[in-house]
XYZ file of C-alpha atoms in Angstrom:
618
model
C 154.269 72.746 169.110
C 155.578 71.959 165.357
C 152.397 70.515 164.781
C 150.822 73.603 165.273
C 153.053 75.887 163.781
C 153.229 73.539 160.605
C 149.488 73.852 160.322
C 149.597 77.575 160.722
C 152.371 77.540 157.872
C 149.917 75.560 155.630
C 147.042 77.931 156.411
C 149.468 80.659 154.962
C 150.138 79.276 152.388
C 146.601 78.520 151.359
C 145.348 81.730 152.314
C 145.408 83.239 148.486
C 143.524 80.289 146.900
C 141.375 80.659 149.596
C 140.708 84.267 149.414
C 140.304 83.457 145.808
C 137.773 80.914 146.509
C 135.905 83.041 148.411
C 135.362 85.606 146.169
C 134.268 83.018 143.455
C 130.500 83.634 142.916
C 130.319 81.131 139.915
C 128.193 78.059 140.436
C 128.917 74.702 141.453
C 129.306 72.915 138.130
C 131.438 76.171 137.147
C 133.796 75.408 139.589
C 135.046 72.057 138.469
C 132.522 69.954 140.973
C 130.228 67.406 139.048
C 126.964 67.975 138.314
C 124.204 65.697 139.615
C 122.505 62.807 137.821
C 119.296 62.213 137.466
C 119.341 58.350 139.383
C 115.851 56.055 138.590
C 115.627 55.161 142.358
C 114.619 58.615 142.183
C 111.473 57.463 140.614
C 109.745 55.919 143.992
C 110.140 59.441 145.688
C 107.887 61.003 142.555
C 110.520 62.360 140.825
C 111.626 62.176 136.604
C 114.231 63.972 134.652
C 113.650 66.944 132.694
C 116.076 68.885 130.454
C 115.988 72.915 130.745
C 118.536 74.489 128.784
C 121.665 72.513 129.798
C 121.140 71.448 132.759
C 119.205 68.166 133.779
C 116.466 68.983 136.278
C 114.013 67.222 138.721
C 110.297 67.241 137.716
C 107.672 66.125 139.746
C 104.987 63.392 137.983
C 102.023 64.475 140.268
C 102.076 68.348 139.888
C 104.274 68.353 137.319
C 106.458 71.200 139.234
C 110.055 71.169 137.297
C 112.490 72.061 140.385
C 116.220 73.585 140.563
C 119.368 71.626 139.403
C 120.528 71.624 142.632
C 117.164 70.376 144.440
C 118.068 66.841 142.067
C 119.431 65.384 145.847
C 117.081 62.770 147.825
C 116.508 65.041 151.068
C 114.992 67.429 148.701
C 112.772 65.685 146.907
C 111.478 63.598 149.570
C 111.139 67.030 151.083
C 108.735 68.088 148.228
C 106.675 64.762 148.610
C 106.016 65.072 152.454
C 105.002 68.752 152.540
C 103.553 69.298 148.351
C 101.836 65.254 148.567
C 101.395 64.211 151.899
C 98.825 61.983 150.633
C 101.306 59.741 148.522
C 103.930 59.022 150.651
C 103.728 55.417 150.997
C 102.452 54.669 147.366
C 104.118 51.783 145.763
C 106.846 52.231 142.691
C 103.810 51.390 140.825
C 101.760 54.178 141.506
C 104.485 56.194 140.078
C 105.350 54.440 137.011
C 101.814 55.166 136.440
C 102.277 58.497 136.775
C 105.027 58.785 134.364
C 103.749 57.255 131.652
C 100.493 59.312 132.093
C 102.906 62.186 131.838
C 104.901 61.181 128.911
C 101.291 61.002 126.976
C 100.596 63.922 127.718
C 103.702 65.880 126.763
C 103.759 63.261 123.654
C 99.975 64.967 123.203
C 101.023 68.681 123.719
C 103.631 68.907 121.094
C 101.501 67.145 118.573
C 98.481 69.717 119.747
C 101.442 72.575 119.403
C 102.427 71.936 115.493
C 98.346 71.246 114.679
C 97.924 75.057 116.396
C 100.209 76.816 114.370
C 98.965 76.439 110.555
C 94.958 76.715 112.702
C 96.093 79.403 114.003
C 97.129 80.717 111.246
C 94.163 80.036 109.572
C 92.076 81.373 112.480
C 93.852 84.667 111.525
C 92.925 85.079 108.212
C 89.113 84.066 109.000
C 89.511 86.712 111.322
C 90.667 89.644 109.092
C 88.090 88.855 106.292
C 85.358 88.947 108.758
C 86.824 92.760 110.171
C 86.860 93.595 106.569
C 84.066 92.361 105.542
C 82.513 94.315 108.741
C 80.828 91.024 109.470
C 79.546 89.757 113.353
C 82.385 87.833 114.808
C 79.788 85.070 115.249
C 79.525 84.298 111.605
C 82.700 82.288 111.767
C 81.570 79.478 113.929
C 77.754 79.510 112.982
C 78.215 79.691 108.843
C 82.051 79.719 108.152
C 83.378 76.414 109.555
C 80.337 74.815 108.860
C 80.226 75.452 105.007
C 83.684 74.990 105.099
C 83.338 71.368 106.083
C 80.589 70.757 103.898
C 82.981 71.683 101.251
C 85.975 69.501 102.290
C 84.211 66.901 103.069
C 82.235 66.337 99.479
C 85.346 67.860 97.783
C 87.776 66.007 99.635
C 87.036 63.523 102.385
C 86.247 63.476 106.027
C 89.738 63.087 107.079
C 90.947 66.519 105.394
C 87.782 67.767 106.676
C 88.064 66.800 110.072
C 91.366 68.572 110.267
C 88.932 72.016 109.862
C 87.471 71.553 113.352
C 90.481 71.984 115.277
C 90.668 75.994 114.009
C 89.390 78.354 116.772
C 86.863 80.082 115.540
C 84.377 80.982 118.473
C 83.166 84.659 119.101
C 85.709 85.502 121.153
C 88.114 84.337 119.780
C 87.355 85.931 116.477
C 87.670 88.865 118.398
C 90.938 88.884 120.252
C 92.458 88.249 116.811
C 91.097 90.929 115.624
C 92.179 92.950 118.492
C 96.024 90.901 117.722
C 95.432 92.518 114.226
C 94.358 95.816 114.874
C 97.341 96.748 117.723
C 99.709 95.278 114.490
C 98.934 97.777 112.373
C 98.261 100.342 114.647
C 101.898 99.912 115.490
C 103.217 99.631 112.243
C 101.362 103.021 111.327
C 102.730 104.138 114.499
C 106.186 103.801 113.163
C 106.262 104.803 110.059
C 104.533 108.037 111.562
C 107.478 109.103 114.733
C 109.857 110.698 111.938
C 107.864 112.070 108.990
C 105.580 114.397 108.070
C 101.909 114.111 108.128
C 98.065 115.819 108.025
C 95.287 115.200 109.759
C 91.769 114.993 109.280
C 88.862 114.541 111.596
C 85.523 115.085 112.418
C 82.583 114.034 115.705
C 79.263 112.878 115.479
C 76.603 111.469 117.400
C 75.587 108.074 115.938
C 72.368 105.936 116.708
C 72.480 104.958 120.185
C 73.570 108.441 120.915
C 77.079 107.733 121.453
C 79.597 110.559 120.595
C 82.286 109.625 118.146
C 85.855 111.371 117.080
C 87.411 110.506 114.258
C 90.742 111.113 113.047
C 92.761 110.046 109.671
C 96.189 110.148 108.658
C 97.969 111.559 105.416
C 102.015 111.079 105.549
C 104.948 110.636 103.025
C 105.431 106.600 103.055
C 109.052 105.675 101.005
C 108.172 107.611 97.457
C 104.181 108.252 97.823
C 101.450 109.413 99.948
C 99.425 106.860 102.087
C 96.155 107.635 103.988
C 94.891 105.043 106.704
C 92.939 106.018 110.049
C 94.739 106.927 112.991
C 92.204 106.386 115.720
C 88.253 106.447 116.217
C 87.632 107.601 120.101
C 84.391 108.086 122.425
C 83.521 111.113 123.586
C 82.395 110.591 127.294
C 81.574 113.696 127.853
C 81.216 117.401 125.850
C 82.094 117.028 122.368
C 83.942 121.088 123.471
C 87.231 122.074 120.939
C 89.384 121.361 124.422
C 87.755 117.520 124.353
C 87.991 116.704 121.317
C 91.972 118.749 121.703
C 92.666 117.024 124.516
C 91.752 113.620 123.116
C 93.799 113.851 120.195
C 96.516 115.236 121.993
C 96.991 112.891 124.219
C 96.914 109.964 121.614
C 99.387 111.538 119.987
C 101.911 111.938 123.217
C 100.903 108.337 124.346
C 102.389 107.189 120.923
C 105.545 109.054 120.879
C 104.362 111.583 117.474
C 105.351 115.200 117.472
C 103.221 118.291 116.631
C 106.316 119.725 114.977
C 105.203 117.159 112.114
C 102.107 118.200 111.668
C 101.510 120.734 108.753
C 98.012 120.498 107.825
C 94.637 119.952 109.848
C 91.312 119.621 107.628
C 87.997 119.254 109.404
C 84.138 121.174 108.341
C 82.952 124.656 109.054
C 81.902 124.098 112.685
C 82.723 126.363 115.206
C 84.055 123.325 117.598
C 86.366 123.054 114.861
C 86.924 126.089 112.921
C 86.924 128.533 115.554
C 89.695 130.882 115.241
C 90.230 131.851 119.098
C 88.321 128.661 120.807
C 88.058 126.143 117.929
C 89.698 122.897 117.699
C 91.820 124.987 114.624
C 93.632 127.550 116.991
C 94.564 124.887 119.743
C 96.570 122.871 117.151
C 98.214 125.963 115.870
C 99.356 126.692 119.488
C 101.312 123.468 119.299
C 101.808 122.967 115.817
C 102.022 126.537 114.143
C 103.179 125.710 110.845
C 99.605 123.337 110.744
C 97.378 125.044 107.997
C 93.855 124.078 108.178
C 91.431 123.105 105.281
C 87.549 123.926 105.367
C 86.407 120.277 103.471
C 85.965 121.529 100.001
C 82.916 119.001 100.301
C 81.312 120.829 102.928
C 81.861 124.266 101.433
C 80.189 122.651 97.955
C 76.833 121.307 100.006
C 77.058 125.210 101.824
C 76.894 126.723 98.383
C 74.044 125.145 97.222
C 71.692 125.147 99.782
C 70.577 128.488 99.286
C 67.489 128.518 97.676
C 64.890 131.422 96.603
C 61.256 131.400 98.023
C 59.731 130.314 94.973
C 62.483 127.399 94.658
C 61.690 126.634 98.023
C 58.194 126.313 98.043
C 58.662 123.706 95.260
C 60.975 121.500 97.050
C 58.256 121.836 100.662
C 55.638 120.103 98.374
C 58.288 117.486 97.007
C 58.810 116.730 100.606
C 55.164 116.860 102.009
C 54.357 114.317 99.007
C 57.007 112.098 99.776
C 55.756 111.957 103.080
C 52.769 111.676 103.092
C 52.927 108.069 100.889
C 56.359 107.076 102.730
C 55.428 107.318 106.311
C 51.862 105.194 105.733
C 53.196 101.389 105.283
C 49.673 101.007 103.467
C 49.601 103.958 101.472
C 53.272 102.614 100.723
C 52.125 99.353 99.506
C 49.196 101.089 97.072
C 51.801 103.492 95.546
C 54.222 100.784 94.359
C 50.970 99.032 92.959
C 49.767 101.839 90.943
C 53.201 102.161 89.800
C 53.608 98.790 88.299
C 50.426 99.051 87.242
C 51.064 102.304 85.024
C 54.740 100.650 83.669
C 56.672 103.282 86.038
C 60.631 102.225 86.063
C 60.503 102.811 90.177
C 57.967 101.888 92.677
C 58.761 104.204 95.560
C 59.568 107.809 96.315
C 62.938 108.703 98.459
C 63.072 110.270 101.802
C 64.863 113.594 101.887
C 67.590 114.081 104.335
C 69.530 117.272 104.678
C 72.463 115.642 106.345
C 73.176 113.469 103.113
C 74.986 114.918 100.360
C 73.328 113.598 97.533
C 69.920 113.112 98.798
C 68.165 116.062 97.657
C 69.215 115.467 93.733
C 68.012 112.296 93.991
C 64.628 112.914 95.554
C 63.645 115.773 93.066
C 64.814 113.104 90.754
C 62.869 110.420 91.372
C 59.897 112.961 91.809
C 60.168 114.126 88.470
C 60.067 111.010 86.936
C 56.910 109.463 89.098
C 55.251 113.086 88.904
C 52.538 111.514 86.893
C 51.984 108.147 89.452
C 52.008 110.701 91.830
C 49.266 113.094 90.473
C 47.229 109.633 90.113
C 47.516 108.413 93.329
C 47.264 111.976 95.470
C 43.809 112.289 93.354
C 42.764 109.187 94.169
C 43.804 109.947 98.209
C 41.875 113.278 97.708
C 44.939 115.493 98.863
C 43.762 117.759 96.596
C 46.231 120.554 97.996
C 49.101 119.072 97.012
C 48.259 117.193 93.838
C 46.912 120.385 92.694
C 50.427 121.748 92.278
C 51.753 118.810 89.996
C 49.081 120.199 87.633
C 50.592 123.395 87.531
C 52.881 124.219 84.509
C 55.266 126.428 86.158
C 55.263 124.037 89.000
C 56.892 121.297 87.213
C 59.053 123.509 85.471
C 60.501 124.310 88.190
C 60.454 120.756 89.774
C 62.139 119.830 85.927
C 64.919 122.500 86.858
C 65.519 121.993 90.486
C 66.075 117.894 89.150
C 68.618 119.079 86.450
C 70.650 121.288 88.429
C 70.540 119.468 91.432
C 71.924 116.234 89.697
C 74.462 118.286 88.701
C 75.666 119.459 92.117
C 75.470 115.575 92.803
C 78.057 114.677 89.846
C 80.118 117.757 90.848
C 80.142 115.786 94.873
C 80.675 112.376 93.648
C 84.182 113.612 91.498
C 84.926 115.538 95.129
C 84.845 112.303 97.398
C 87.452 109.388 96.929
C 90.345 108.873 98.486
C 93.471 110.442 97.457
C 92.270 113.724 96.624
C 94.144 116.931 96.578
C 93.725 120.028 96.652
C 94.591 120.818 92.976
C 92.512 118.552 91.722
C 89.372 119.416 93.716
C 89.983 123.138 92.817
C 89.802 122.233 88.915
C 86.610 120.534 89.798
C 85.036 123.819 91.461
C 86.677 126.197 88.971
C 85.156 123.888 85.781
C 81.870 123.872 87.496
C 81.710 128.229 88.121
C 82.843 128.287 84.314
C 79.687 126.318 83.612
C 77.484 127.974 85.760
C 78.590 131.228 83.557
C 77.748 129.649 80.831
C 74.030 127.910 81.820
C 73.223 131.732 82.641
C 74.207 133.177 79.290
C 72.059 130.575 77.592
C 69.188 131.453 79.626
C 69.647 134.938 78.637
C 69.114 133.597 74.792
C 66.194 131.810 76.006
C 67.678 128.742 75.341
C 67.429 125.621 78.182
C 69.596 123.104 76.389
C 71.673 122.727 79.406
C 68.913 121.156 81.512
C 67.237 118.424 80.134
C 64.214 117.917 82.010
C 63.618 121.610 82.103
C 63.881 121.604 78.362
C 61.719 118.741 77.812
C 58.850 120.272 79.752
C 58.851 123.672 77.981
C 59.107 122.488 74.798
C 55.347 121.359 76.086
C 54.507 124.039 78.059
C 52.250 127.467 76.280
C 52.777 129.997 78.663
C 54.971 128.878 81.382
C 58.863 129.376 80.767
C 58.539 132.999 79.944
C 57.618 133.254 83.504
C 59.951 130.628 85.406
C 63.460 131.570 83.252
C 63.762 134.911 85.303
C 63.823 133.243 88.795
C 66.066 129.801 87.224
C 68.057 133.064 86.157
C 68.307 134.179 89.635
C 69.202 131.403 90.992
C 71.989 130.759 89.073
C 73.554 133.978 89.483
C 73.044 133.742 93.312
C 74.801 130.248 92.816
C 77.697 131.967 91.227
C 78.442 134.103 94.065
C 78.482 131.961 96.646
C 80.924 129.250 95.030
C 82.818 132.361 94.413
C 82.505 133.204 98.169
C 83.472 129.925 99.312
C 86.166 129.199 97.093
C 87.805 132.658 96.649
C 90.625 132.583 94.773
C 90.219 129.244 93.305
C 91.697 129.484 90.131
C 95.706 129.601 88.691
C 97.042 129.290 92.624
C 97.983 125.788 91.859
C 99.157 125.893 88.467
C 102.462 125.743 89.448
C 102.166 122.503 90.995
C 99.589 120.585 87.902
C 101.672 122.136 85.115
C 105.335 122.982 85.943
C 106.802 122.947 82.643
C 104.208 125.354 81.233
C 104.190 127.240 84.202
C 106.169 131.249 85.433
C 107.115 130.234 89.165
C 104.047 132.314 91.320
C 104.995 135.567 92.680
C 104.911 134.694 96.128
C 108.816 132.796 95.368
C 111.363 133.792 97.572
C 114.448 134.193 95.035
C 116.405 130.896 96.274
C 112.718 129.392 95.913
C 112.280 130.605 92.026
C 116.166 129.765 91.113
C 115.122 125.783 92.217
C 111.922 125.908 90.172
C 113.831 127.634 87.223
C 116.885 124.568 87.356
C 114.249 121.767 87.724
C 111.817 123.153 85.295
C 114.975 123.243 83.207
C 115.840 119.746 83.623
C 115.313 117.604 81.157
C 115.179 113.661 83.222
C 112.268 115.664 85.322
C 110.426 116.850 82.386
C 110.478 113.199 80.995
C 109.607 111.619 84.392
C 106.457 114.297 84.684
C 104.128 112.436 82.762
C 104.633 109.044 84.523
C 103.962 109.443 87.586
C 101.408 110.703 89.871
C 101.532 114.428 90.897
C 102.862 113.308 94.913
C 105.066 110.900 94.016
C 106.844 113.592 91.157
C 107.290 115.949 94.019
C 108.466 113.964 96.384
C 111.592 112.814 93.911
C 111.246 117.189 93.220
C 111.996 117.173 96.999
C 115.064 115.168 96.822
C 117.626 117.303 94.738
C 115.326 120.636 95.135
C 114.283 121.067 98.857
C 113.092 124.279 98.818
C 110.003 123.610 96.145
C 109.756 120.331 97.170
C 108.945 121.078 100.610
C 106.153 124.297 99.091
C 104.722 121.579 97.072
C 103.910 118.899 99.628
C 102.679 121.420 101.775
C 99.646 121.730 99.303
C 99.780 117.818 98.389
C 99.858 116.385 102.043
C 97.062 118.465 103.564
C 93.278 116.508 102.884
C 90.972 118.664 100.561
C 87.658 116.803 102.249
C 86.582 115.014 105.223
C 85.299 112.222 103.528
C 87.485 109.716 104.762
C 85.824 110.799 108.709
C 82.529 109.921 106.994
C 83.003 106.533 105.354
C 84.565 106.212 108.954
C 81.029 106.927 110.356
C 79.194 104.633 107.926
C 81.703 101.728 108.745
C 80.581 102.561 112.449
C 76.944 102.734 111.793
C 77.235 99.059 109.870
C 79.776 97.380 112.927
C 77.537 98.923 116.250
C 75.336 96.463 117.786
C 74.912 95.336 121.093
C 77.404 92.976 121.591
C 80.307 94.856 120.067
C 82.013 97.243 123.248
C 83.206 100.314 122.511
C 87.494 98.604 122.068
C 86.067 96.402 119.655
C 84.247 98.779 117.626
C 88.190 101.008 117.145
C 89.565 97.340 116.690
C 87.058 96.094 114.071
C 87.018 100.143 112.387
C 91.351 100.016 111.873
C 91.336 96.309 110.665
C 88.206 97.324 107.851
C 89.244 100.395 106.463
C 93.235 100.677 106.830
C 95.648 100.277 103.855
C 98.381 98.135 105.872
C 98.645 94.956 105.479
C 98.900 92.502 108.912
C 101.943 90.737 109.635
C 100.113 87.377 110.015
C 103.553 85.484 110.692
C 104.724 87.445 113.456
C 101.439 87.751 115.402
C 101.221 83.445 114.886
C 104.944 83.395 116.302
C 104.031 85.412 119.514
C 101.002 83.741 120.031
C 102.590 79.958 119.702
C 105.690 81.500 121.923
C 103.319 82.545 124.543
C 100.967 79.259 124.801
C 104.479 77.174 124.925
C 105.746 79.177 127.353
């Protein structure tokens, strides 16, 4: 009876460190109790060591399985053998050493394979992100890349230095998933920067060759003390290229990505209705969302919309241009005669230019080069007997008028060219238009006065011509003053709106200045470090300092910097396009190769070689 009440005492007494016990969830080794050893009897079951953090774990030499800590007991891994390797249960220890030392080559094999792989794939990289910037097939890496590149090393060098070459990956696919690495790294750094400051937008659609539907959209936001522009994305349009698409498509980009409309204070697209619709357009469903958005017709556009006007006479001139550019371009063999009466005669060119209304610049330079071939081309339509046509380049007040149409329109081409580039602002662009109305002004005064100096060609043929400029000036008159009004319709109050921002200093604050606004521009245009600092630096990167002390004009300035002025940017996009589409790009890899060829970022090479070593070791 003691007996048992002694062992109830004792039970008593250990019930706390038992109750303590029991609620104990620590491991084993935790707990004071020694951790298995790895024993080499263990060896003639299958069975090595392997370390895994701190703890010294069972791996299997046939599959190579590592197993739990606590598996590292005989029952267990005999367990593994009879139901994982039936087939090898009665091999001798032999068999296994075998094994193991076929492992240990192996792993000795991997790590020397792992520290070759990270300056190759390194390398690999960089191939990668010349070839997307170069806008190059992802082929040309392994067909002429490598190849010269060993040819190099190996005269250069020696074999052994060039034999180290071959083990960079530089197949077509892989080309492209590092390009695809690339792209998502700068998408996301462009990304970031983007979630808390402002920006403007710019986009455009169009239907390229193979009749796919593309939209477009760039990126202007405040990056540390400057402006940076870089493309944001380049979508397909699966189905109607409709303003709630193209809406919905940019919206949605835009939510996926974490960016806020409130950000958002400028939109700048062309003149379509898709786009510039007040009530349906692309325009009015970004002001629902983003109201303080202003959007920009591309001064571009508006410049080509201007000019396209012309009068019958004019017009009649530039249909027989046309028909005689066809009519030896679109024959190879008429083609091929044309460029051998040209040599033949000492011409500087040996072929005419096709005329395409959806190119800016392509109208100034086919009247252009048809002016200067007009006599090869007189030859050879006589010679063709198209006596309908090359009856006109006989005609004095024909070619005057061909001379004119040359001048002028190589005029509107010099006036495009200083409107496209990148970092162009509104300011700037609206000097451009303003100089150019001034000079219109003055080309029709002269004309008045009889006087052509203005256009050379034009000049050069009347000073030959009897009878025929007393008859053309009246209708070059014309035309000019018709020009005049419709820059002055399409840029309406071009001139002194953005003095204020180009000339501060020397500059009364605009009328439109709320009182708090003027007071700001009166102290800073009063400060002395800002007048210094004017000159040095670029008109964004003045205002954004502006910004810092003086909100209030700081913030009405950048809302005229950060907007575009053109579309351009949406149409090198479309040429970049146009170069990358062929048949074995897909559509990802065409928005992968567009980001890594045209943005401004630069890749983070080191990280993306980091991830991509951590996730083949792993």
């Amino acid at each position: 009876m003691d007996r048992f009440v002694t062992r109830n005492e004792k039970k008593t007494g250990d019930s706390a460190p038992a109750e303590k016990t029991k609620t104990d969830s620590r491991p084993n080794h935790q707990k004071g109790q020694p951790k298995r050893k790895y024993d080499e009897a263990y060896l003639a079951l299958g069975f090595t060591a392997g370390v895994v953090g701190a703890d010294e774990r069972p791996v299997c030499v046939l599959c190579l399985k590592t197993l739990a800590a606590d598996s590292m007991r005989p029952n267990k891994l005999r367990r593994h053998l009879e139901t994982k390797h039936p087939k090898h249960m009665n091999k001798p220890l032999d068999f296994f050493q075998r094994k193991l030392s076929e492992y240990r080559q192996q792993e000795s094999r991997m790590v020397k394979s792992t520290s070759v792989n990270k300056n190759a794939q390194m390398a690999s990289f960089k191939v990668a992100y010349r070839i997307a910037r170069c806008k190059k097939p992802h082929t040309i890496a392994e067909q002429l890349i490598l190849p010269a590149a060993l040819d190099m090393v190996s005269v250069m060098l020696d074999e052994t230095s060039a034999a180290k070459l071959k083990t960079i990956p530089l197949s077509n696919d892989t080309v492209a998933k590092r390009i695809c690495d690339i792209s998502n790294d700068l998408e996301d750094q462009l990304v970031e920067k983007l979630r808390d400051t402002r920006f403007a937008l710019q986009v455009d659609e169009a239907t390229v060759s193979n009749q796919d539907c593309l939209f477009i959209s760039y990126v202007r936001f405040v990056c540390s003390e400057s402006l940076r522009e870089d493309l944001l994305f380049c979508k397909y349009v699966q189905t109607r290229a409709t303003a709630d698409e193209l809406f919905k498509i940019l919206d949605s980009y835009l939510t996926e990505h974490g960016l806020k409309w409130e950000n958002c204070i400028g939109f700048c697209s062309d003149g379509a209705q898709t786009m510039a619709g007040k009530r349906k357009g692309l325009q009015a469903l970004i002001k629902r969302v983003a109201p303080e958005a202003q959007w920009t017709h591309c001064v571009i556009h508006r410049e080509a919309l201007a000019s396209k006007h012309l009068s019958p006479e004019l017009n009649d001139v530039l249909t027989v241009v046309v028909s005689a550019v066809n009519f030896i371009k679109t024959r190879p063999l008429k083609a091929r005669l044309f460029s051998a009466l040209c040599e033949e005669m000492g011409a500087d060119h040996t072929a005419v230019l096709f005329h395409s209304d959806a190119r800016w610049l392509s109208r100034g330079k086919v009247l252009s080069r048809v002016f200067e071939l007009r006599a090869e081309i007189l030859a050879f339509l006589e010679a063709e007997r198209v006596y309908d046509i090359s009856g006109k380049f006989r005609d004095e007040q024909f070619l005057m008028k061909l001379a004119y149409l040359s001048d002028l329109f190589g005029k509107l081409n010099e006036l495009n060219l200083q409107l496209q580039g990148k970092d162009k602002h509104l300011p700037h662009l609206a000097d451009k238009i303003t100089a150019f109305i001034r000079k219109l002004d003055v080309w029709g005064r002269h004309l008045d006065e009889g006087n052509t100096a203005a256009f050379e060609n034009l000049h050069e043929i009347s000073e030959t011509s009897t009878s025929g400029a007393t008859t053309v000036i009246p209708c070059i008159k014309l035309h000019i003053s018709t020009l005049t009004q419709l820059f002055q319709k399409y840029f309406p109050n071009n001139s002194m709106q953005y003095d204020w921002i180009i000339d501060p200093f020397n500059t009364p604050a605009p009328a439109d200045f709320s009182s708090a606004e003027e007071d700001q521009y009166i102290e800073m245009t009063s400060d002395s470090t800002f007048r210094l600092r004017f000159p040095a630096q670029t008109l964004s990167e003045f205002w954004l300092g502006v910004e810092k002390e003086y909100p209030l004009i700081g913030q009405r300035s950048l809302a005229v910097l950060l907007p575009f002025a053109t579309s351009y940017l949406c149409e090198i996009g479309f040429s970049a396009v146009a170069s990358l589409k062929t048949k074995y790009r897909s559509h990802l890899r065409i928005e992968h190769d567009l980001r890594v060829a045209v943005s401004s970022l630069q890749p983070r090479f080191e990280n993306m070689c980091a991830t991509k070593q951590a996730h083949c070791s792993h």
